[in-house]
Coordinates of C-alpha atoms in Angstrom, one line a residue:
M1 CA 90.5 140.6 80.5
I2 CA 91.5 138.1 83.3
T3 CA 92.9 134.9 82.0
S4 CA 92.2 132.4 84.6
T5 CA 93.0 128.9 85.8
L6 CA 90.3 126.7 87.3
R7 CA 91.9 124.5 89.9
R8 CA 90.1 122.2 92.3
V9 CA 90.9 121.1 95.8
L10 CA 89.6 117.9 97.4
L11 CA 88.8 118.7 101.0
V12 CA 88.3 117.5 104.5
A13 CA 87.8 114.3 106.4
K14 CA 86.8 114.7 110.0
H15 CA 87.8 112.4 112.8
A16 CA 89.8 110.3 110.4
S17 CA 92.8 108.1 111.5
F18 CA 95.7 107.7 109.1
Q19 CA 98.5 105.3 109.6
S20 CA 100.5 106.0 106.5
R21 CA 103.8 104.4 105.6
C22 CA 104.0 106.0 102.1
C23 CA 105.3 102.7 100.8
V24 CA 106.2 102.0 97.2
A25 CA 106.3 98.4 96.0
S26 CA 108.6 97.4 93.2
S27 CA 105.8 97.0 90.7
R28 CA 103.1 99.5 91.9
V29 CA 102.2 102.1 94.5
Q30 CA 100.0 100.7 97.2
Y31 CA 97.7 102.2 99.8
S32 CA 99.7 102.8 102.9
T33 CA 96.6 102.9 105.0
V34 CA 96.3 100.2 107.7
Y35 CA 93.0 98.4 107.9
D36 CA 92.7 97.6 111.6
S37 CA 90.3 94.7 112.0
N38 CA 90.0 95.4 115.7
E39 CA 88.8 99.0 115.1
K40 CA 85.0 99.1 115.4
T41 CA 83.2 101.3 112.8
F42 CA 80.0 99.9 111.3
D43 CA 78.6 96.4 110.9
K44 CA 76.6 97.2 107.7
I45 CA 76.7 100.1 105.2
L46 CA 74.2 100.7 102.4
I47 CA 75.7 102.3 99.3
A48 CA 73.1 104.6 97.8
N49 CA 74.6 104.5 94.3
R50 CA 75.4 102.3 91.4
G51 CA 78.2 101.4 89.0
E52 CA 81.9 101.9 89.6
I53 CA 81.6 104.2 92.7
A54 CA 79.4 101.6 94.4
C55 CA 81.9 98.9 93.7
R56 CA 84.7 101.2 94.8
V57 CA 83.1 101.8 98.2
M58 CA 82.3 98.1 98.6
K59 CA 86.0 97.2 98.1
T60 CA 87.1 99.3 101.1
C61 CA 84.2 98.1 103.2
K62 CA 85.3 94.5 102.6
K63 CA 88.8 95.4 103.7
M64 CA 87.4 96.9 106.8
G65 CA 85.2 93.9 107.6
I66 CA 81.9 95.8 106.9
K67 CA 79.0 94.1 105.3
T68 CA 77.5 96.0 102.3
V69 CA 74.0 96.6 100.9
A70 CA 73.4 97.5 97.3
V71 CA 70.4 99.3 95.9
H72 CA 69.4 98.9 92.3
S73 CA 66.8 99.6 89.7
D74 CA 65.1 96.7 87.9
V75 CA 67.4 97.0 84.9
D76 CA 70.4 96.9 87.2
A77 CA 69.4 93.6 88.8
S78 CA 72.4 91.8 87.3
A79 CA 74.9 94.7 87.7
V80 CA 78.4 94.1 89.1
H81 CA 77.7 96.2 92.2
V82 CA 74.7 94.1 93.0
K83 CA 76.7 90.9 92.7
M84 CA 79.5 92.3 94.8
A85 CA 77.3 93.3 97.8
D86 CA 76.3 91.1 100.7
E87 CA 72.7 92.1 100.2
A88 CA 70.8 93.9 97.5
V89 CA 67.4 95.6 97.4
C90 CA 65.5 96.8 94.3
V91 CA 64.3 100.4 94.7
G92 CA 62.3 100.9 91.6
P93 CA 62.2 101.0 87.8
A94 CA 65.0 102.3 85.5
P95 CA 64.4 106.1 85.6
T96 CA 66.6 107.6 88.3
N97 CA 63.8 109.6 89.9
K98 CA 62.0 106.3 90.5
S99 CA 65.0 104.4 91.8
Y100 CA 68.3 105.9 92.8
L101 CA 66.7 109.2 93.7
N102 CA 63.7 107.6 95.3
M103 CA 64.3 108.5 99.0
D104 CA 61.3 106.7 100.2
A105 CA 62.4 103.4 98.6
I106 CA 66.0 103.8 99.8
M107 CA 64.8 104.5 103.4
D108 CA 62.7 101.4 103.2
A109 CA 65.8 99.4 102.1
I110 CA 67.8 100.8 105.1
R111 CA 65.1 99.7 107.5
K112 CA 64.7 96.3 105.8
T113 CA 68.4 95.5 105.9
G114 CA 69.2 97.1 109.3
S115 CA 72.0 99.3 107.7
Q116 CA 73.7 101.5 110.3
A117 CA 75.1 104.0 107.8
V118 CA 74.8 105.1 104.2
H119 CA 77.6 106.1 101.8
P120 CA 76.1 108.1 98.9
G121 CA 79.1 108.0 96.5
Y122 CA 78.8 111.0 94.1
G123 CA 75.9 112.3 92.2
F124 CA 72.4 111.1 93.0
L125 CA 71.7 111.9 96.7
S126 CA 75.3 112.7 97.7
E127 CA 74.6 116.4 98.2
N128 CA 71.0 116.2 99.1
K129 CA 70.4 117.8 102.5
E130 CA 66.9 116.4 102.8
F131 CA 68.2 112.9 102.5
A132 CA 70.9 113.6 105.1
K133 CA 68.1 114.9 107.4
R134 CA 65.9 111.9 106.9
L135 CA 68.8 109.6 107.8
A136 CA 69.6 111.6 110.9
A137 CA 66.0 111.4 112.0
E138 CA 66.2 107.6 112.0
D139 CA 69.7 107.5 113.7
V140 CA 71.3 106.3 110.5
V141 CA 74.8 107.8 109.8
F142 CA 75.3 109.8 106.6
I143 CA 78.9 109.2 105.5
G144 CA 79.5 112.7 104.4
P145 CA 79.2 116.3 105.9
D146 CA 76.2 117.4 108.0
T147 CA 73.2 119.2 106.6
H148 CA 74.6 122.6 107.6
A149 CA 77.7 122.2 105.5
I150 CA 75.8 120.8 102.5
H151 CA 73.4 123.7 102.6
A152 CA 76.0 126.4 103.2
M153 CA 78.3 125.2 100.4
G154 CA 75.4 124.3 98.0
D155 CA 74.2 128.0 98.0
K156 CA 76.6 129.9 95.7
I157 CA 75.9 133.3 97.4
E158 CA 76.1 132.0 100.9
S159 CA 79.2 129.9 100.3
K160 CA 81.0 133.0 98.8
L161 CA 80.0 135.1 101.9
L162 CA 81.3 132.3 104.2
A163 CA 84.5 132.1 102.3
K164 CA 85.0 135.8 102.5
A165 CA 84.4 135.8 106.2
A166 CA 86.9 133.0 106.6
N167 CA 89.6 135.1 104.8
V168 CA 89.5 133.0 101.8
N169 CA 90.2 134.7 98.5
V170 CA 87.0 135.3 96.5
I171 CA 86.5 136.7 93.0
P172 CA 86.1 140.5 93.2
G173 CA 83.4 142.3 91.4
F174 CA 84.4 142.7 87.7
D175 CA 82.7 144.2 84.7
G176 CA 85.0 142.9 82.0
V177 CA 85.5 139.5 80.4
V178 CA 86.6 136.5 82.5
E179 CA 88.1 133.8 80.4
V180 CA 88.5 130.4 82.2
S181 CA 91.5 128.5 81.0
Y182 CA 92.7 125.9 83.5
T183 CA 91.4 123.6 86.3
V184 CA 93.2 122.4 89.4
N185 CA 92.2 120.5 92.6
M186 CA 93.5 120.8 96.2
V187 CA 92.8 118.2 98.9
V188 CA 92.1 118.6 102.7
L189 CA 91.0 116.6 105.7
A190 CA 89.4 118.2 108.8
T191 CA 88.3 117.2 112.3
T192 CA 85.8 118.8 114.7
F193 CA 84.1 117.3 117.7
C194 CA 80.3 117.5 117.4
K195 CA 77.0 116.3 119.0
E196 CA 76.9 113.4 116.5
G197 CA 80.3 112.2 117.6
F198 CA 79.1 112.4 121.2
R199 CA 76.0 110.4 120.5
L200 CA 77.8 107.7 118.5
S201 CA 80.6 107.4 121.2
S202 CA 78.0 107.2 123.9
Q203 CA 76.1 104.4 122.1
E204 CA 79.3 102.4 121.5
A205 CA 80.3 102.8 125.2
A206 CA 76.9 101.5 126.2
S207 CA 77.1 98.6 123.7
S208 CA 80.7 97.6 124.6
F209 CA 80.8 98.3 128.3
G210 CA 77.2 98.7 129.5
D211 CA 78.0 102.3 130.6
D212 CA 77.3 105.2 128.4
R213 CA 79.2 107.8 130.5
L214 CA 81.9 109.7 128.7
L215 CA 84.9 111.7 129.9
I216 CA 85.0 114.9 127.7
E217 CA 88.3 116.7 127.3
K218 CA 89.1 119.7 125.3
F219 CA 89.6 118.7 121.7
H220 CA 90.8 120.9 118.8
G221 CA 89.4 120.3 115.4
N222 CA 91.9 119.4 112.7
A223 CA 92.1 119.8 109.0
L224 CA 94.5 118.6 106.4
W225 CA 94.8 119.4 102.7
L226 CA 95.8 116.5 100.5
N227 CA 97.3 118.5 97.6
E228 CA 95.7 119.4 94.3
R229 CA 94.3 117.8 91.2
E230 CA 94.6 119.2 87.7
C231 CA 91.3 118.9 85.8
S232 CA 91.6 121.3 82.8
I233 CA 90.9 118.8 80.0
Q234 CA 87.2 119.0 79.7
R235 CA 84.4 118.8 77.2
R236 CA 81.1 120.5 77.7
N237 CA 82.4 121.4 81.2
Q238 CA 82.8 117.7 82.1
K239 CA 86.3 116.4 82.9
V240 CA 88.0 113.9 80.6
V241 CA 91.6 113.6 81.9
E242 CA 92.8 114.5 85.4
E243 CA 96.2 114.3 87.1
A244 CA 97.8 114.9 90.5
P245 CA 99.7 116.9 91.2
S246 CA 99.3 119.8 88.8
T247 CA 102.0 121.0 86.4
F248 CA 100.8 124.5 87.1
L249 CA 101.2 125.0 90.8
D250 CA 104.4 125.8 92.7
P251 CA 104.9 124.8 96.4
E252 CA 104.1 128.3 97.6
T253 CA 100.8 128.5 95.7
R254 CA 99.9 125.0 96.7
R255 CA 100.5 125.7 100.4
A256 CA 98.5 129.0 100.3
M257 CA 95.7 127.4 98.5
G258 CA 95.6 124.4 100.8
E259 CA 95.6 126.6 103.9
Q260 CA 92.7 128.6 102.6
A261 CA 90.8 125.4 101.9
V262 CA 91.4 124.4 105.5
Q263 CA 90.2 127.8 106.7
L264 CA 86.9 127.3 104.8
A265 CA 86.5 123.8 106.1
K266 CA 86.8 124.9 109.7
A267 CA 84.5 127.8 109.1
V268 CA 81.6 125.6 108.1
Q269 CA 82.6 122.8 110.5
Y270 CA 83.0 120.4 107.6
S271 CA 83.3 116.8 108.5
S272 CA 84.0 114.6 105.6
A273 CA 85.7 114.4 102.2
G274 CA 84.9 117.2 99.8
T275 CA 86.4 119.5 97.2
V276 CA 87.1 123.2 97.1
E277 CA 87.5 124.7 93.7
F278 CA 89.6 127.7 93.0
L279 CA 89.9 129.9 90.0
V280 CA 93.6 130.6 89.3
D281 CA 94.9 133.2 86.9
S282 CA 98.1 133.1 84.9
N283 CA 100.0 134.9 87.7
K284 CA 98.9 132.2 90.2
N285 CA 96.4 134.5 91.9
F286 CA 93.6 132.2 93.1
Y287 CA 90.0 132.8 94.1
F288 CA 87.4 130.6 95.7
L289 CA 84.8 129.3 93.2
E290 CA 82.7 126.6 94.9
M291 CA 82.9 123.6 97.2
N292 CA 81.6 120.1 96.3
T293 CA 80.5 118.4 99.5
R294 CA 81.2 114.8 98.5
L295 CA 83.7 112.3 97.2
Q296 CA 85.0 113.3 93.8
V297 CA 85.0 111.1 90.7
E298 CA 88.8 111.7 90.4
H299 CA 89.6 110.8 94.0
P300 CA 91.8 107.8 92.9
I301 CA 94.7 110.0 91.7
T302 CA 94.8 111.7 95.2
E303 CA 94.9 108.2 96.7
C304 CA 97.8 107.3 94.5
I305 CA 100.0 110.2 95.4
T306 CA 99.2 110.2 99.1
G307 CA 98.8 106.5 99.8
L308 CA 95.5 107.2 101.7
D309 CA 92.2 105.4 101.1
L310 CA 89.7 108.3 101.1
V311 CA 86.7 106.0 101.4
Q312 CA 88.1 104.5 104.5
Q313 CA 88.7 107.9 106.0
M314 CA 85.1 109.0 105.2
I315 CA 83.8 105.9 107.1
R316 CA 86.1 106.5 110.1
V317 CA 85.2 110.2 110.2
A318 CA 81.6 109.3 110.2
K319 CA 82.2 107.0 113.2
G320 CA 83.9 109.8 115.1
F321 CA 87.6 108.8 115.0
P322 CA 90.2 111.6 115.0
L323 CA 92.8 112.5 112.5
L324 CA 96.2 111.3 113.5
H325 CA 98.2 112.9 110.7
K326 CA 99.8 116.2 110.6
Q327 CA 100.1 118.3 107.5
E328 CA 103.8 117.5 107.2
D329 CA 102.9 113.8 107.0
I330 CA 100.9 114.2 103.8
P331 CA 103.2 113.4 100.8
I332 CA 103.2 114.0 97.1
N333 CA 104.6 110.6 96.1
G334 CA 105.0 110.4 92.3
W335 CA 102.4 111.3 89.7
A336 CA 99.0 109.9 88.8
I337 CA 96.8 110.4 85.8
E338 CA 93.2 109.4 85.3
S339 CA 91.4 108.9 82.0
R340 CA 87.6 108.7 82.1
V341 CA 86.7 105.9 79.7
Y342 CA 83.2 106.4 78.4
A343 CA 80.8 104.6 76.0
E344 CA 80.8 107.7 73.8
D345 CA 81.5 108.6 70.2
P346 CA 84.4 111.1 70.4
Y347 CA 83.8 112.1 66.8
K348 CA 80.5 113.8 67.7
S349 CA 81.0 116.9 69.9
F350 CA 84.0 115.2 71.6
G351 CA 81.6 112.5 72.9
L352 CA 77.9 111.7 72.5
P353 CA 76.6 108.6 74.4
S354 CA 76.7 105.2 72.9
I355 CA 74.7 102.2 74.1
G356 CA 75.0 98.5 73.7
R357 CA 76.3 95.3 75.2
L358 CA 79.9 94.7 76.0
S359 CA 80.5 91.7 73.8
Q360 CA 84.2 91.6 74.8
Y361 CA 85.8 93.4 77.7
Q362 CA 89.4 93.2 79.1
E363 CA 90.9 95.7 81.5
P364 CA 94.7 96.3 81.3
I365 CA 95.2 95.5 85.0
N366 CA 98.0 93.1 84.1
L367 CA 100.3 96.1 83.4
P368 CA 102.3 97.5 86.3
K369 CA 101.0 100.6 88.2
V370 CA 97.6 100.5 86.5
R371 CA 94.4 100.9 88.4
V372 CA 90.9 100.5 86.9
D373 CA 87.8 101.5 88.9
S374 CA 84.8 100.0 87.0
G375 CA 81.4 98.7 87.7
I376 CA 80.9 96.6 84.5
Q377 CA 82.1 93.3 83.1
E378 CA 81.9 91.4 79.8
G379 CA 78.2 91.1 78.9
S380 CA 77.2 94.2 80.8
D381 CA 74.7 96.6 79.1
I382 CA 75.4 100.3 78.7
S383 CA 71.9 101.7 78.7
I384 CA 70.3 105.1 78.0
Y385 CA 69.2 105.5 81.6
Y386 CA 72.5 106.2 83.3
D387 CA 75.9 107.9 82.8
P388 CA 77.8 106.1 80.1
M389 CA 81.1 105.9 82.0
I390 CA 82.8 102.5 81.6
S391 CA 85.6 103.0 84.0
K392 CA 88.2 105.3 85.5
L393 CA 91.6 104.3 84.1
V394 CA 94.5 105.4 86.4
T395 CA 98.2 105.0 85.9
Y396 CA 101.0 106.3 88.2
G397 CA 104.7 106.5 88.3
A398 CA 107.7 108.2 89.9
T399 CA 107.4 111.1 87.3
R400 CA 104.7 112.5 85.1
A401 CA 106.5 111.2 82.0
E402 CA 106.4 107.7 83.5
A403 CA 102.7 108.0 84.3
L404 CA 102.0 109.2 80.8
Q405 CA 103.9 106.3 79.2
R406 CA 101.9 103.8 81.3
M407 CA 98.7 105.5 80.4
E408 CA 99.6 105.2 76.7
A409 CA 100.3 101.5 77.1
A410 CA 97.1 101.0 79.2
L411 CA 94.9 102.5 76.6
D412 CA 96.5 100.4 73.8
N413 CA 95.8 97.2 75.9
Y414 CA 92.2 98.1 76.9
V415 CA 89.8 95.8 75.0
I416 CA 86.3 97.2 74.6
R417 CA 83.9 95.7 72.1
G418 CA 80.2 96.2 71.5
V419 CA 80.0 99.9 72.2
T420 CA 81.7 103.0 70.7
H421 CA 84.2 104.4 73.2
N422 CA 86.4 107.4 73.7
I423 CA 89.8 105.7 73.8
P424 CA 90.8 107.3 70.5
L425 CA 90.3 110.8 72.0
L426 CA 92.0 109.9 75.3
R427 CA 95.1 108.6 73.6
E428 CA 95.4 111.6 71.4
I429 CA 95.2 113.9 74.4
I430 CA 97.8 112.2 76.5
T431 CA 100.3 112.0 73.6
H432 CA 99.7 115.6 72.3
P433 CA 102.8 117.7 72.5
R434 CA 100.9 120.5 74.2
F435 CA 99.5 118.2 76.9
I436 CA 102.9 116.7 77.5
S437 CA 104.4 120.1 78.0
G438 CA 101.8 120.9 80.6
D439 CA 100.4 123.9 78.6
I440 CA 96.7 122.9 79.2
T441 CA 93.6 124.9 79.7
T442 CA 89.8 124.2 79.8
N443 CA 89.8 125.3 76.1
F444 CA 92.3 122.6 75.1
L445 CA 89.9 120.5 73.0
P446 CA 88.2 123.3 71.0
E447 CA 91.6 125.0 70.5
E448 CA 93.4 121.9 69.3
Y449 CA 90.5 120.5 67.4
P450 CA 88.5 123.5 66.1
E451 CA 86.8 121.4 63.4
G452 CA 86.0 118.6 65.8
F453 CA 88.0 115.5 66.7
K454 CA 89.0 113.4 63.6
G455 CA 91.0 110.7 65.2
H456 CA 94.8 110.1 64.9
Q457 CA 96.2 111.7 61.8
L458 CA 98.7 109.4 60.2
T459 CA 102.2 110.6 59.4
S460 CA 104.1 109.0 56.5
E461 CA 105.9 106.7 58.9
G462 CA 102.7 105.8 60.7
R463 CA 101.0 105.0 57.4
R464 CA 103.8 102.7 56.4
E465 CA 103.7 101.0 59.8
L466 CA 99.9 100.4 59.6
V467 CA 100.1 99.2 55.9
A468 CA 103.0 96.8 56.8
T469 CA 101.2 95.4 59.8
A470 CA 98.0 94.8 57.9
A471 CA 99.9 93.1 55.1
A472 CA 101.8 90.9 57.6
L473 CA 98.5 90.0 59.4
Y474 CA 96.8 89.1 56.1
V475 CA 99.7 86.8 55.1
S476 CA 99.7 85.2 58.6
A477 CA 96.0 84.5 58.2
Q478 CA 96.5 83.0 54.7
L479 CA 99.3 80.7 56.0
R480 CA 97.2 79.6 58.9
S481 CA 94.3 78.7 56.6
Q482 CA 96.6 76.4 54.7
R483 CA 97.3 74.3 57.8
F484 CA 95.3 71.7 59.7
L485 CA 96.5 70.6 63.1
G486 CA 99.8 72.1 62.4
N487 CA 100.3 70.3 59.0
L488 CA 99.7 71.5 55.5
R489 CA 96.1 70.7 54.4
V490 CA 97.2 68.9 51.2
S491 CA 100.4 66.8 51.6
T492 CA 101.3 67.4 47.9
T493 CA 101.2 71.1 48.3
P494 CA 104.6 72.6 47.2
Q495 CA 106.9 74.3 49.7
E496 CA 105.3 77.2 51.6
Q497 CA 105.3 80.5 49.8
R498 CA 107.7 83.0 51.3
Q499 CA 107.1 86.1 49.1
W500 CA 103.9 87.9 48.2
E501 CA 102.8 90.9 46.1
L502 CA 99.8 92.6 47.6
C503 CA 97.7 95.8 47.3
V504 CA 96.8 97.5 50.5
E505 CA 94.1 100.2 50.5
L506 CA 94.0 102.7 53.3
E507 CA 92.2 106.1 53.5
K508 CA 91.4 106.3 49.8
G509 CA 95.0 105.5 49.0
S510 CA 96.4 102.3 47.4
H511 CA 99.8 100.9 48.2
T512 CA 101.5 98.1 46.3
V513 CA 103.6 96.2 48.7
A514 CA 106.1 93.3 48.6
V515 CA 106.1 90.9 51.6
S516 CA 108.8 88.4 52.5
R517 CA 108.8 86.2 55.6
S518 CA 111.5 84.6 57.8
G519 CA 109.9 82.8 60.7
S520 CA 107.6 85.1 62.6
T521 CA 109.2 88.2 61.1
F522 CA 107.9 89.9 57.9
T523 CA 109.8 92.4 55.8
V524 CA 107.3 94.6 54.0
E525 CA 108.4 97.1 51.3
V526 CA 105.9 100.0 51.3
D527 CA 106.4 102.9 48.9
G528 CA 110.1 102.0 48.5
V529 CA 110.8 101.8 52.2
K530 CA 111.3 98.5 54.0
V531 CA 109.4 97.9 57.3
E532 CA 110.2 95.0 59.6
V533 CA 107.2 93.6 61.5
S534 CA 107.5 90.7 63.9
G535 CA 105.1 89.2 66.5
E536 CA 103.4 86.0 67.7
W537 CA 100.5 86.5 65.3
N538 CA 97.9 84.9 67.5
L539 CA 94.8 85.6 65.5
A540 CA 92.5 84.5 68.3
S541 CA 93.8 87.1 70.7
A542 CA 92.1 90.5 71.2
L543 CA 95.5 92.1 71.4
L544 CA 98.1 92.1 68.7
P545 CA 101.5 92.9 70.2
V546 CA 104.1 93.5 67.5
T547 CA 107.5 95.0 67.0
I548 CA 107.7 97.4 64.1
N549 CA 111.2 98.5 63.2
R550 CA 112.3 97.6 66.7
T551 CA 109.5 99.7 68.3
P552 CA 107.0 97.7 70.4
R553 CA 103.4 98.4 69.5
V554 CA 100.1 96.9 70.7
L555 CA 97.4 96.9 68.0
Q556 CA 93.9 95.4 68.1
C557 CA 92.4 93.5 65.2
L558 CA 88.7 94.5 65.6
S559 CA 87.5 92.6 62.6
R560 CA 88.7 90.8 59.4
D561 CA 86.9 88.9 56.7
A562 CA 87.6 86.6 53.7
G563 CA 87.4 89.6 51.4
G564 CA 90.6 91.2 52.9
D565 CA 88.8 93.8 54.9
I566 CA 90.5 94.4 58.2
T567 CA 89.7 96.9 60.9
L568 CA 92.7 97.7 63.1
Q569 CA 93.0 99.9 66.2
Y570 CA 96.3 101.6 65.8
L571 CA 97.6 104.3 68.2
G572 CA 94.1 104.4 69.7
T573 CA 92.2 105.0 66.4
Q574 CA 90.3 102.5 64.3
F575 CA 91.4 102.3 60.7
K576 CA 89.7 100.3 57.9
V577 CA 92.2 98.6 55.7
R578 CA 91.7 96.3 52.6
V579 CA 94.4 93.9 51.7
L580 CA 94.1 92.2 48.3
S581 CA 96.2 90.0 46.0
Q582 CA 97.4 91.7 42.9
L583 CA 94.9 89.7 40.8
V584 CA 91.9 90.5 43.0
S585 CA 92.9 94.1 43.2
T586 CA 92.9 94.3 39.4
L587 CA 89.5 92.7 39.1
S588 CA 88.0 94.8 41.9
A589 CA 88.5 97.9 39.9
H590 CA 85.6 96.7 37.6
M591 CA 83.2 96.3 40.5
P592 CA 80.4 98.9 40.8
E593 CA 80.8 101.3 43.8
K594 CA 78.1 101.4 46.5
V595 CA 76.3 104.8 46.3
P596 CA 76.1 106.4 49.7
E597 CA 72.7 107.4 51.1
D598 CA 71.4 110.8 50.3
T599 CA 70.9 112.4 53.7
S600 CA 70.0 115.9 52.6
S601 CA 66.2 115.3 53.1
I602 CA 66.2 113.1 56.2
L603 CA 66.9 113.7 59.9
R604 CA 68.4 110.8 61.9
S605 CA 69.1 110.6 65.6
P606 CA 72.7 111.6 66.4
M607 CA 72.6 109.6 69.7
P608 CA 70.4 107.2 71.6
G609 CA 67.8 108.8 73.9
S610 CA 64.2 109.7 74.4
V611 CA 62.2 112.1 72.2
V612 CA 61.2 115.0 74.4
A613 CA 58.9 116.8 71.9
V614 CA 57.9 116.7 68.2
S615 CA 57.1 120.2 66.8
V616 CA 56.2 119.1 63.2
K617 CA 53.6 116.9 61.6
P618 CA 53.0 115.3 58.2
G619 CA 52.2 118.2 55.9
D620 CA 54.8 120.4 57.5
V621 CA 57.3 117.7 56.4
K622 CA 56.9 114.6 54.2
S623 CA 56.8 112.2 57.2
V624 CA 57.4 111.9 60.9
H625 CA 58.8 108.6 62.3
C626 CA 58.9 109.3 66.0
K627 CA 56.7 110.7 68.8
A628 CA 57.2 112.3 72.1
G629 CA 58.3 109.9 74.9
E630 CA 59.6 107.4 72.4
T631 CA 63.0 105.8 72.8
V632 CA 65.2 106.0 69.7
G633 CA 68.6 104.6 68.9
E634 CA 71.6 106.2 67.2
G635 CA 70.9 106.6 63.5
D636 CA 67.1 106.0 63.7
L637 CA 65.1 108.0 61.2
L638 CA 63.2 110.8 62.9
V639 CA 61.9 113.1 60.1
Q640 CA 61.8 113.0 56.3
L641 CA 61.6 116.3 54.6
E642 CA 59.9 117.0 51.3

């Protein structure tokens, strides 16, 4: 058996010019790339994508003084990336094959807007050689590698042969069991002079000087590797948490891996940003796995530790500018972690899609050294048609521990209402002792949660904290309801109550608590232990910052009603709590319990989506409540058995 580590290497920008100062501000790391307004690249770029990556590309274009064109489906007409662009063109109805993958419509949009170049983002047409060919045929620049590299690296067999010929380690023939256990990324940038560069330079010379003659001197291609990214935390082979650098690699392995990535880049004359993936075993032997010829979803963490804007480099490379950096100029400055925030239910297979409208949305960008790449806003719809990613949440610091602490705070301060999201899972991962130790593999989730994810499991101390906070919140709400414009509602009301006896129900357990108040501080006795809770108790705020026994916490009150039912997000997980007075608690014991639905004879949809086929009919079962091609929501009744 070979126990392996899958590590990934972001690769290659050609003709890119870096002017990096590797600066660190007092509050946050910043790009050290200089945006030279006098440097001519493109006047207008069309972004053939949607969502957060389209917004991400547009931000850099605006810094470079480039006008942007958005394409969108009819359901995306009010999307953030459409509002952000200088121009927008509808390219078809919601299904991706009729809009974002519709090459004819996108080519028409390019002609209509006079776009000089296209940035494909990732996914959709980003690795489609036919699309790149069609652009080249109309003298439109594809901001990515040429068709040769896309084809060569897209064919698994050909890419392995090319890697072997370039003296890159490839996986040898093996008849036993291969167990993949980790994932890492390495990053490279490369330059080569090509016919496209000649054509563009000639056109620019003619435009600027009325003379298209060029002096050609010997030019050596250049390639740089921009370090690695660790991407082992996955579910269903899709990444959940990434970080840079990796806890697994040592400087020697990093250098050897980077040099081989450069060798491969030069072998295929690669000319843009991309990613080389390596399989790495427990002894740090590494083998080429594949190459992704595009910008990666997790590129922000590479930008954080190097200070380079990779989108800017892709644009400059596409225009034919050379790399000015040397390998020794590429830093590893601190540590960065990215959590992929999805509209998903993490309690179902670690994440099945959720749909809905974001009724409330607040990103934690007020916190230091936090970056959020998103393409949505409050009021946006998460639909069944596209990937349910909400954002890429990135934190960074001088050390891994610092970056993790900031991620914990950022997740606690992230307000998302209207859809189910995966923040409970993300927070559990980044605070898990095994993750903190760096002992992570691609099997982390199934190994740590063999029965599925169940949310944060309360300790005795955590239970007391949550019960005490719920009791304090309940009392604060009661006191607030007694006041009108800051005064007691009834002037004859006796002096405010300062002690309460309550019953708090949590996870089928009941706790009798005693609450006393002094100003904004509550002392709550839970199970014989006193817990001190203090805060501003702003019941209108989405966030509830409190101090519990001198430990700062940020909870979220998701809902509360007059009956004492409160839903709190505590340590990332939602908990339903009921707070009652002693009298009401005694009387509620006589109330009939609601009988749960008998689901043994029905089948409901586990997630929103479209019904592909129905293989039963009434008679085979009692009743069928859906048909092929129909859209269903989570929980919709599909089939009723006899």
